[in-house]
Amino acid sequence: MTTSQQERLDRFRARQTAQDRNLFGRISGAALSSRSQAKRLLRSVGTLSITEWRVLWDLVEAGPLTVTEMATIQRTDHALISRTIPPMIEKGYVVTTTGAEDRRTSLVAITPSGHTVFDETSATMAQRRTAIKDAFTEAELDTFLALIDRFERIVEGPMPAVSQTEDVA
Amino acid sequence: MTTSQQERLDRFRARQTAQDRNLFGRISGAALSSRSQAKRLLRSVGTLSITEWRVLWDLVEAGPLTVTEMATIQRTDHALISRTIPPMIEKGYVVTTTGAEDRRTSLVAITPSGHTVFDETSATMAQRRTAIKDAFTEAELDTFLALIDRFERIVEGPMPAVSQTEDVA
DNA sequence: ATTTTTTACGTGACAAGTCACATAATTTTT
DNA sequence: AAAAATTATGTGACTTGTCACGTAAAAAAT
């Protein structure tokens, strides 16, 4: 290996180390790993996709919900939920009714069949949550969530405000 | 509003509150918000997509890199990088050469043109990083990264190990 | 009462990201 | 030296997620 190849490798390693402290990349990486794991686990215990599973979990825990409510709970785009519902109706997992008080809304409810496919995932996904519970104390979880809150305040707006001490990398 | 509608709303709110403490959802939400913000910012200062921008940032900081190296740095799938490169070559932002020592690899390097489009984003994206720097002390960043490390150890495997005290939700 | 604004959701079009597989090249094992 | 295993990358096919827009319905303003 030539010196210039070694230098190239050194620069790659330095970059990797530097990015280990980049919160944007770290949070993205953690989220993507989490999603992949969830996907593998769900595939191992049934046929539900991640989004289908999340919908059923919300409905099992909270009863009938609107598309907007589920999107809010799941911190995702309403379009993703909206698109996930019709195939779930076809599979017999959920039913929808137009809102009685607000006919723009549709109220989604789980069916017995939906309960069944959801129940097949429960032990596995509960085990996954337990692993998190075991890994963090309540105080550590509080700290983690407070830090995530702060991060979110920065990434929620169009552009975060910065102090006068800003430096340009 | 009837009592049953009020109860439905109460259950929705309770579910939302409960999910505020769900690390999986919180980390995913934070990552997605971050990605959307980055996308908006990039659109406001040029035409680079998020993945194109990440590629250029890596190349600017570390010099020529292979697809696998960039995927490792960015904690993403090599296929995403692999697919992003040809259009960037067509746009004149990068060039590739087959690795001298390992003809399986291709070494990607930025061009002057790529530097130019990247430079147009630099102030904005640096400002974004500064906002993070301003929001967290070094100690808080250390804590945040340590917690993310721990979370990642749980989500990296096929299934996390759990203690005997596991409970099924 | 009417008009304007806002909201819920469905859809088009697209980007981001993943999984699996194939080919070529390299490394390891025999 | 040959065979087997592993790795780098490209690609097919798909899922996840987003942005923008349109329509219908509701709320707010006039």
Short mmCIF file of C-alpha atoms (C1' of nucleotides) in Angstrom, two decimals:
data_model
loop_
_atom_site.label_atom_id
_atom_site.label_comp_id
_atom_site.label_asym_id
_atom_site.label_seq_id
_atom_site.Cartn_x
_atom_site.Cartn_y
_atom_site.Cartn_z
CA MET A 1 0.00 0.00 0.00
CA THR A 2 1.44 3.30 -1.08
CA THR A 3 1.72 6.36 1.12
CA SER A 4 -1.01 8.12 -0.81
CA GLN A 5 -3.30 5.16 -0.36
CA GLN A 6 -2.55 5.18 3.35
CA GLU A 7 -3.29 8.91 3.46
CA ARG A 8 -6.58 8.32 1.66
CA LEU A 9 -7.51 5.69 4.25
CA ASP A 10 -6.47 8.04 7.06
CA ARG A 11 -8.73 10.75 5.68
CA PHE A 12 -11.64 8.29 5.42
CA ARG A 13 -11.14 7.22 9.04
CA ALA A 14 -10.84 10.82 10.21
CA ARG A 15 -14.06 11.66 8.40
CA GLN A 16 -15.81 8.73 9.97
CA THR A 17 -14.64 9.76 13.41
CA ALA A 18 -15.72 13.35 12.85
CA GLN A 19 -19.16 12.24 11.69
CA ASP A 20 -19.55 10.15 14.84
CA ARG A 21 -20.20 13.47 16.52
CA ASN A 22 -22.60 14.79 13.92
CA LEU A 23 -26.02 14.61 15.55
CA PHE A 24 -27.86 14.84 12.25
CA GLY A 25 -26.13 11.76 10.91
CA ARG A 26 -26.26 9.90 14.19
CA ILE A 27 -29.97 10.39 14.71
CA SER A 28 -30.68 9.49 11.11
CA GLY A 29 -28.53 6.37 11.40
CA ALA A 30 -30.21 5.30 14.62
CA ALA A 31 -33.65 5.78 13.13
CA LEU A 32 -32.82 3.84 9.97
CA SER A 33 -31.31 0.94 11.94
CA SER A 34 -34.37 0.87 14.15
CA ARG A 35 -36.67 0.76 11.15
CA SER A 36 -34.72 -2.05 9.53
CA GLN A 37 -34.81 -4.07 12.71
CA ALA A 38 -38.53 -3.57 13.12
CA LYS A 39 -39.05 -4.62 9.53
CA ARG A 40 -37.04 -7.81 9.99
CA LEU A 41 -38.88 -8.66 13.20
CA LEU A 42 -42.30 -8.10 11.68
CA ARG A 43 -41.39 -10.25 8.71
CA SER A 44 -40.31 -12.99 11.06
CA VAL A 45 -43.69 -13.11 12.83
CA GLY A 46 -46.14 -12.26 10.08
CA THR A 47 -46.78 -10.20 6.99
CA LEU A 48 -47.52 -6.74 8.37
CA SER A 49 -45.48 -3.85 7.06
CA ILE A 50 -44.15 -1.30 9.52
CA THR A 51 -46.80 1.24 8.65
CA GLU A 52 -49.61 -1.30 8.86
CA TRP A 53 -48.31 -2.43 12.23
CA ARG A 54 -48.17 1.11 13.57
CA VAL A 55 -51.75 1.73 12.47
CA LEU A 56 -52.96 -1.41 14.22
CA TRP A 57 -50.95 -0.63 17.35
CA ASP A 58 -52.55 2.83 17.56
CA LEU A 59 -56.04 1.40 17.06
CA VAL A 60 -55.52 -1.37 19.62
CA GLU A 61 -54.25 1.10 22.18
CA ALA A 62 -56.56 4.05 21.53
CA GLY A 63 -59.62 2.72 19.75
CA PRO A 64 -60.93 4.26 16.52
CA LEU A 65 -58.84 7.17 15.23
CA THR A 66 -58.80 9.49 12.25
CA VAL A 67 -56.02 9.56 9.67
CA THR A 68 -54.79 12.90 10.99
CA GLU A 69 -54.76 11.64 14.56
CA MET A 70 -52.67 8.59 13.64
CA ALA A 71 -50.30 10.74 11.60
CA THR A 72 -49.89 13.02 14.62
CA ILE A 73 -49.27 10.13 17.03
CA GLN A 74 -46.78 8.52 14.64
CA ARG A 75 -45.06 11.80 13.74
CA THR A 76 -45.40 11.11 10.06
CA ASP A 77 -47.14 12.47 6.97
CA HIS A 78 -50.92 11.95 6.78
CA ALA A 79 -50.44 10.79 3.17
CA LEU A 80 -48.54 7.72 4.32
CA ILE A 81 -51.39 6.73 6.65
CA SER A 82 -53.99 7.63 4.04
CA ARG A 83 -52.37 5.32 1.51
CA THR A 84 -51.96 2.49 3.97
CA ILE A 85 -55.63 2.26 4.91
CA PRO A 86 -57.35 1.01 1.71
CA PRO A 87 -55.13 -2.09 1.35
CA MET A 88 -55.72 -2.80 5.04
CA ILE A 89 -59.46 -2.57 4.42
CA GLU A 90 -59.08 -5.02 1.55
CA LYS A 91 -57.15 -7.37 3.83
CA GLY A 92 -59.94 -7.09 6.38
CA TYR A 93 -57.78 -5.61 9.12
CA VAL A 94 -59.64 -2.29 9.52
CA VAL A 95 -62.91 -0.63 8.64
CA THR A 96 -63.65 3.06 8.21
CA THR A 97 -66.68 5.23 8.73
CA THR A 98 -67.20 8.87 7.91
CA GLY A 99 -67.09 11.04 11.01
CA ALA A 100 -70.57 11.75 12.38
CA GLU A 101 -69.75 15.26 13.48
CA ASP A 102 -67.23 16.13 10.76
CA ARG A 103 -67.81 14.47 7.42
CA ARG A 104 -64.33 15.33 6.21
CA THR A 105 -62.85 12.84 8.65
CA SER A 106 -62.87 9.10 8.43
CA LEU A 107 -62.71 7.08 11.59
CA VAL A 108 -60.61 3.96 11.30
CA ALA A 109 -61.31 0.98 13.54
CA ILE A 110 -59.59 -2.37 13.89
CA THR A 111 -61.46 -5.59 13.09
CA PRO A 112 -61.22 -8.97 14.90
CA SER A 113 -59.08 -10.13 11.97
CA GLY A 114 -56.83 -7.13 12.43
CA HIS A 115 -56.57 -7.94 16.11
CA THR A 116 -55.47 -11.44 15.24
CA VAL A 117 -52.64 -10.43 12.91
CA PHE A 118 -51.59 -7.75 15.36
CA ASP A 119 -51.58 -10.18 18.29
CA GLU A 120 -49.18 -12.43 16.36
CA THR A 121 -46.60 -9.63 16.52
CA SER A 122 -47.17 -8.56 20.10
CA ALA A 123 -44.74 -10.74 21.98
CA THR A 124 -41.90 -9.95 19.63
CA MET A 125 -42.50 -6.23 19.57
CA ALA A 126 -43.05 -6.09 23.32
CA GLN A 127 -39.74 -7.86 23.75
CA ARG A 128 -38.13 -5.17 21.66
CA ARG A 129 -39.63 -2.48 23.89
CA THR A 130 -38.47 -4.35 26.97
CA ALA A 131 -34.94 -4.33 25.67
CA ILE A 132 -35.10 -0.55 25.59
CA LYS A 133 -36.64 -0.44 29.05
CA ASP A 134 -33.85 -2.63 30.39
CA ALA A 135 -31.16 -0.54 28.76
CA PHE A 136 -32.19 2.84 30.15
CA THR A 137 -33.21 3.93 33.62
CA GLU A 138 -36.22 6.27 33.87
CA ALA A 139 -33.82 9.14 34.54
CA GLU A 140 -31.76 8.29 31.48
CA LEU A 141 -34.89 8.06 29.37
CA ASP A 142 -35.97 11.49 30.69
CA THR A 143 -32.58 12.89 29.72
CA PHE A 144 -32.68 11.26 26.29
CA LEU A 145 -36.18 12.62 25.60
CA ALA A 146 -35.23 16.09 26.78
CA LEU A 147 -32.26 16.10 24.41
CA ILE A 148 -34.46 14.85 21.56
CA ASP A 149 -36.97 17.61 22.37
CA ARG A 150 -34.24 20.19 22.09
CA PHE A 151 -32.95 18.72 18.84
CA GLU A 152 -36.47 18.75 17.42
CA ARG A 153 -36.96 22.39 18.25
CA ILE A 154 -33.98 23.09 16.02
CA VAL A 155 -35.04 20.94 13.09
CA GLU A 156 -38.72 21.81 13.13
CA GLY A 157 -38.52 25.27 11.68
CA PRO A 158 -37.54 26.39 8.22
CA MET A 159 -34.19 27.53 9.50
CA PRO A 160 -32.93 27.50 13.05
CA ALA A 161 -31.99 30.81 14.64
CA VAL A 162 -28.32 31.05 15.48
CA SER A 163 -26.46 33.26 17.90
CA GLN A 164 -24.02 35.97 16.91
CA THR A 165 -21.18 33.62 17.71
CA GLU A 166 -21.91 31.51 14.63
CA ASP A 167 -18.94 30.07 12.80
CA VAL A 168 -18.94 28.87 9.24
CA ALA A 169 -17.40 25.43 8.91
CA MET B 1 -69.79 17.00 21.52
CA THR B 2 -71.09 13.81 23.00
CA THR B 3 -69.52 11.95 25.88
CA SER B 4 -68.34 9.18 23.60
CA GLN B 5 -66.69 11.70 21.30
CA GLN B 6 -65.00 13.27 24.28
CA GLU B 7 -63.82 9.84 25.39
CA ARG B 8 -62.45 9.15 21.93
CA LEU B 9 -60.51 12.43 22.05
CA ASP B 10 -59.26 11.59 25.53
CA ARG B 11 -57.96 8.24 24.30
CA PHE B 12 -56.24 9.92 21.34
CA ARG B 13 -54.56 12.41 23.68
CA ALA B 14 -53.53 9.66 26.11
CA ARG B 15 -52.02 7.70 23.25
CA GLN B 16 -50.13 10.74 22.04
CA THR B 17 -48.78 11.34 25.52
CA ALA B 18 -47.77 7.71 25.92
CA GLN B 19 -45.97 7.74 22.57
CA ASP B 20 -44.03 10.84 23.62
CA ARG B 21 -42.02 8.41 25.72
CA ASN B 22 -41.56 5.83 23.00
CA LEU B 23 -37.92 6.11 21.94
CA PHE B 24 -38.49 4.31 18.65
CA GLY B 25 -41.12 6.80 17.56
CA ARG B 26 -39.27 9.78 18.97
CA ILE B 27 -36.01 9.00 17.25
CA SER B 28 -37.77 8.27 14.00
CA GLY B 29 -39.74 11.53 14.27
CA ALA B 30 -36.62 13.55 15.01
CA ALA B 31 -34.79 11.99 12.06
CA LEU B 32 -37.64 12.61 9.65
CA SER B 33 -38.04 16.24 10.77
CA SER B 34 -34.32 16.75 10.35
CA ARG B 35 -34.39 15.30 6.86
CA SER B 36 -37.32 17.49 5.82
CA GLN B 37 -35.60 20.57 7.13
CA ALA B 38 -32.39 19.73 5.29
CA LYS B 39 -34.36 19.18 2.11
CA ARG B 40 -36.09 22.56 2.41
CA LEU B 41 -32.82 24.33 3.12
CA LEU B 42 -31.04 22.71 0.19
CA ARG B 43 -33.87 23.62 -2.12
CA SER B 44 -33.67 27.21 -0.96
CA VAL B 45 -29.97 27.51 -1.88
CA GLY B 46 -29.64 25.28 -4.94
CA THR B 47 -30.74 22.09 -6.60
CA LEU B 48 -28.83 19.40 -4.72
CA SER B 49 -30.79 16.56 -3.21
CA ILE B 50 -29.95 15.45 0.31
CA THR B 51 -28.04 12.40 -0.88
CA GLU B 52 -26.10 14.38 -3.50
CA TRP B 53 -25.23 16.94 -0.87
CA ARG B 54 -23.98 14.30 1.56
CA VAL B 55 -21.79 12.78 -1.14
CA LEU B 56 -20.23 16.13 -1.96
CA TRP B 57 -19.74 16.98 1.72
CA ASP B 58 -17.88 13.72 2.27
CA LEU B 59 -15.69 14.30 -0.78
CA VAL B 60 -14.94 17.90 0.16
CA GLU B 61 -13.97 16.87 3.68
CA ALA B 62 -12.15 13.62 2.99
CA GLY B 63 -11.07 13.65 -0.63
CA PRO B 64 -11.80 10.77 -3.03
CA LEU B 65 -13.77 7.94 -1.46
CA THR B 66 -15.30 4.64 -2.53
CA VAL B 67 -19.02 3.96 -2.54
CA THR B 68 -18.67 1.64 0.44
CA GLU B 69 -16.69 4.23 2.39
CA MET B 70 -19.32 6.91 1.83
CA ALA B 71 -22.10 4.49 2.77
CA THR B 72 -20.21 3.70 5.99
CA ILE B 73 -19.65 7.37 6.84
CA GLN B 74 -23.29 8.24 6.11
CA ARG B 75 -24.68 5.15 7.87
CA THR B 76 -26.79 4.25 4.88
CA ASP B 77 -27.14 1.54 2.27
CA HIS B 78 -24.41 1.37 -0.40
CA ALA B 79 -27.15 1.02 -3.02
CA LEU B 80 -28.40 4.54 -2.32
CA ILE B 81 -24.90 5.97 -2.87
CA SER B 82 -24.31 3.73 -5.88
CA ARG B 83 -27.46 5.02 -7.54
CA THR B 84 -26.73 8.64 -6.76
CA ILE B 85 -23.34 8.69 -8.44
CA PRO B 86 -24.15 8.29 -12.17
CA PRO B 87 -26.55 11.27 -12.32
CA MET B 88 -23.92 13.30 -10.44
CA ILE B 89 -21.36 12.31 -13.06
CA GLU B 90 -23.79 13.43 -15.76
CA LYS B 91 -24.24 16.73 -13.98
CA GLY B 92 -20.47 17.11 -13.86
CA TYR B 93 -20.25 17.19 -10.08
CA VAL B 94 -18.06 14.09 -9.61
CA VAL B 95 -15.83 11.76 -11.55
CA THR B 96 -14.99 8.15 -10.84
CA THR B 97 -11.98 5.97 -11.48
CA THR B 98 -11.56 2.29 -10.91
CA GLY B 99 -9.42 1.58 -7.87
CA ALA B 100 -5.77 0.98 -8.82
CA GLU B 101 -5.21 -1.63 -6.14
CA ASP B 102 -8.69 -3.17 -6.08
CA ARG B 103 -10.48 -3.11 -9.41
CA ARG B 104 -13.81 -3.86 -7.73
CA THR B 105 -13.88 -0.42 -6.16
CA SER B 106 -14.56 2.89 -7.79
CA LEU B 107 -13.04 6.00 -6.36
CA VAL B 108 -15.30 9.01 -6.50
CA ALA B 109 -13.82 12.50 -6.60
CA ILE B 110 -15.44 15.91 -6.65
CA THR B 111 -14.96 18.23 -9.63
CA PRO B 112 -14.54 22.05 -9.61
CA SER B 113 -18.17 22.22 -10.75
CA GLY B 114 -19.20 20.02 -7.84
CA HIS B 115 -17.25 22.27 -5.51
CA THR B 116 -19.15 25.25 -6.83
CA VAL B 117 -22.62 23.81 -6.26
CA PHE B 118 -21.54 22.53 -2.88
CA ASP B 119 -20.10 25.91 -1.86
CA GLU B 120 -23.47 27.50 -2.59
CA THR B 121 -24.95 25.43 0.23
CA SER B 122 -22.16 25.81 2.73
CA ALA B 123 -23.20 28.89 4.63
CA THR B 124 -26.73 27.64 5.10
CA MET B 125 -25.74 24.16 6.19
CA ALA B 126 -22.99 25.46 8.45
CA GLN B 127 -25.56 27.73 10.07
CA ARG B 128 -27.68 24.69 10.72
CA ARG B 129 -24.76 22.92 12.39
CA THR B 130 -24.03 26.02 14.44
CA ALA B 131 -27.57 25.99 15.74
CA ILE B 132 -26.92 22.52 17.11
CA LYS B 133 -23.59 23.59 18.56
CA ASP B 134 -25.26 26.51 20.30
CA ALA B 135 -28.03 24.35 21.69
CA PHE B 136 -25.88 21.70 23.37
CA THR B 137 -22.79 21.95 25.53
CA GLU B 138 -19.97 19.51 24.78
CA ALA B 139 -20.99 17.53 27.86
CA GLU B 140 -24.61 17.37 26.70
CA LEU B 141 -23.49 16.27 23.24
CA ASP B 142 -21.36 13.56 24.86
CA THR B 143 -24.37 12.39 26.85
CA PHE B 144 -26.64 12.47 23.80
CA LEU B 145 -24.15 10.47 21.72
CA ALA B 146 -23.65 7.92 24.50
CA LEU B 147 -27.41 7.40 24.71
CA ILE B 148 -27.65 7.07 20.92
CA ASP B 149 -24.79 4.53 21.03
CA ARG B 150 -26.71 2.49 23.55
CA PHE B 151 -29.92 2.69 21.55
CA GLU B 152 -28.07 1.59 18.43
CA ARG B 153 -26.65 -1.45 20.14
CA ILE B 154 -30.23 -2.55 20.75
CA VAL B 155 -31.51 -1.92 17.24
CA GLU B 156 -28.52 -3.23 15.36
CA GLY B 157 -29.06 -6.91 15.89
CA PRO B 158 -31.80 -9.15 14.62
CA MET B 159 -33.41 -9.16 18.02
CA PRO B 160 -32.20 -7.56 21.20
CA ALA B 161 -31.49 -9.76 24.18
CA VAL B 162 -33.77 -9.10 27.10
CA SER B 163 -33.45 -9.88 30.78
CA GLN B 164 -35.58 -12.37 32.66
CA THR B 165 -37.65 -9.50 33.97
CA GLU B 166 -39.25 -8.93 30.59
CA ASP B 167 -42.90 -7.93 30.55
CA VAL B 168 -45.28 -8.26 27.66
CA ALA B 169 -47.19 -5.06 27.05
"C1'" DA C 1 -76.53 34.81 5.00
"C1'" DT C 2 -72.58 34.89 2.34
"C1'" DT C 3 -67.78 34.85 1.56
"C1'" DT C 4 -63.29 33.64 2.88
"C1'" DT C 5 -60.17 30.82 5.22
"C1'" DT C 6 -58.87 26.62 7.17
"C1'" DT C 7 -58.85 21.70 7.66
"C1'" DA C 8 -59.20 16.41 6.50
"C1'" DC C 9 -57.93 13.41 3.42
"C1'" DG C 10 -56.96 11.31 -1.09
"C1'" DT C 11 -53.75 11.28 -4.88
"C1'" DG C 12 -49.75 12.35 -8.23
"C1'" DA C 13 -45.14 12.34 -8.46
"C1'" DC C 14 -41.06 11.92 -6.54
"C1'" DA C 15 -36.90 11.07 -3.28
"C1'" DA C 16 -34.91 8.25 0.30
"C1'" DG C 17 -33.85 4.00 1.71
"C1'" DT C 18 -33.73 -1.31 1.76
"C1'" DC C 19 -33.28 -6.04 0.55
"C1'" DA C 20 -31.81 -9.42 -2.47
"C1'" DC C 21 -29.24 -10.83 -6.15
"C1'" DA C 22 -25.67 -10.95 -9.91
"C1'" DT C 23 -21.08 -10.10 -11.67
"C1'" DA C 24 -16.33 -9.18 -11.15
"C1'" DA C 25 -12.51 -9.05 -8.30
"C1'" DT C 26 -9.99 -10.18 -4.27
"C1'" DT C 27 -8.80 -12.94 -0.32
"C1'" DT C 28 -8.65 -17.14 2.08
"C1'" DT C 29 -8.45 -21.98 2.35
"C1'" DT C 30 -7.15 -26.31 0.77
"C1'" DA D 1 -2.33 -23.92 -8.16
"C1'" DA D 2 -7.00 -24.40 -7.63
"C1'" DA D 3 -11.20 -23.96 -5.23
"C1'" DA D 4 -14.06 -21.68 -2.03
"C1'" DA D 5 -15.39 -17.70 0.37
"C1'" DT D 6 -15.79 -12.92 0.72
"C1'" DT D 7 -16.20 -8.23 -0.87
"C1'" DA D 8 -17.43 -3.96 -3.97
"C1'" DT D 9 -20.66 -2.31 -6.65
"C1'" DG D 10 -24.63 -2.08 -9.75
"C1'" DT D 11 -29.44 -3.10 -10.36
"C1'" DG D 12 -34.41 -4.85 -9.77
"C1'" DA D 13 -38.10 -4.29 -7.11
"C1'" DC D 14 -40.04 -2.66 -3.43
"C1'" DT D 15 -41.33 0.14 1.02
"C1'" DT D 16 -41.24 4.39 3.45
"C1'" DG D 17 -41.89 8.96 3.47
"C1'" DT D 18 -42.76 13.84 1.50
"C1'" DC D 19 -44.48 17.71 -0.95
"C1'" DA D 20 -47.96 19.76 -3.48
"C1'" DC D 21 -52.41 19.94 -5.02
"C1'" DG D 22 -57.46 19.16 -5.40
"C1'" DT D 23 -62.03 18.36 -3.43
"C1'" DA D 24 -65.23 18.42 0.23
"C1'" DA D 25 -66.47 20.07 4.57
"C1'" DA D 26 -66.20 23.04 8.46
"C1'" DA D 27 -64.98 27.32 10.80
"C1'" DA D 28 -64.22 32.12 10.79
"C1'" DA D 29 -64.93 36.60 9.08
"C1'" DT D 30 -67.79 39.90 7.09
#
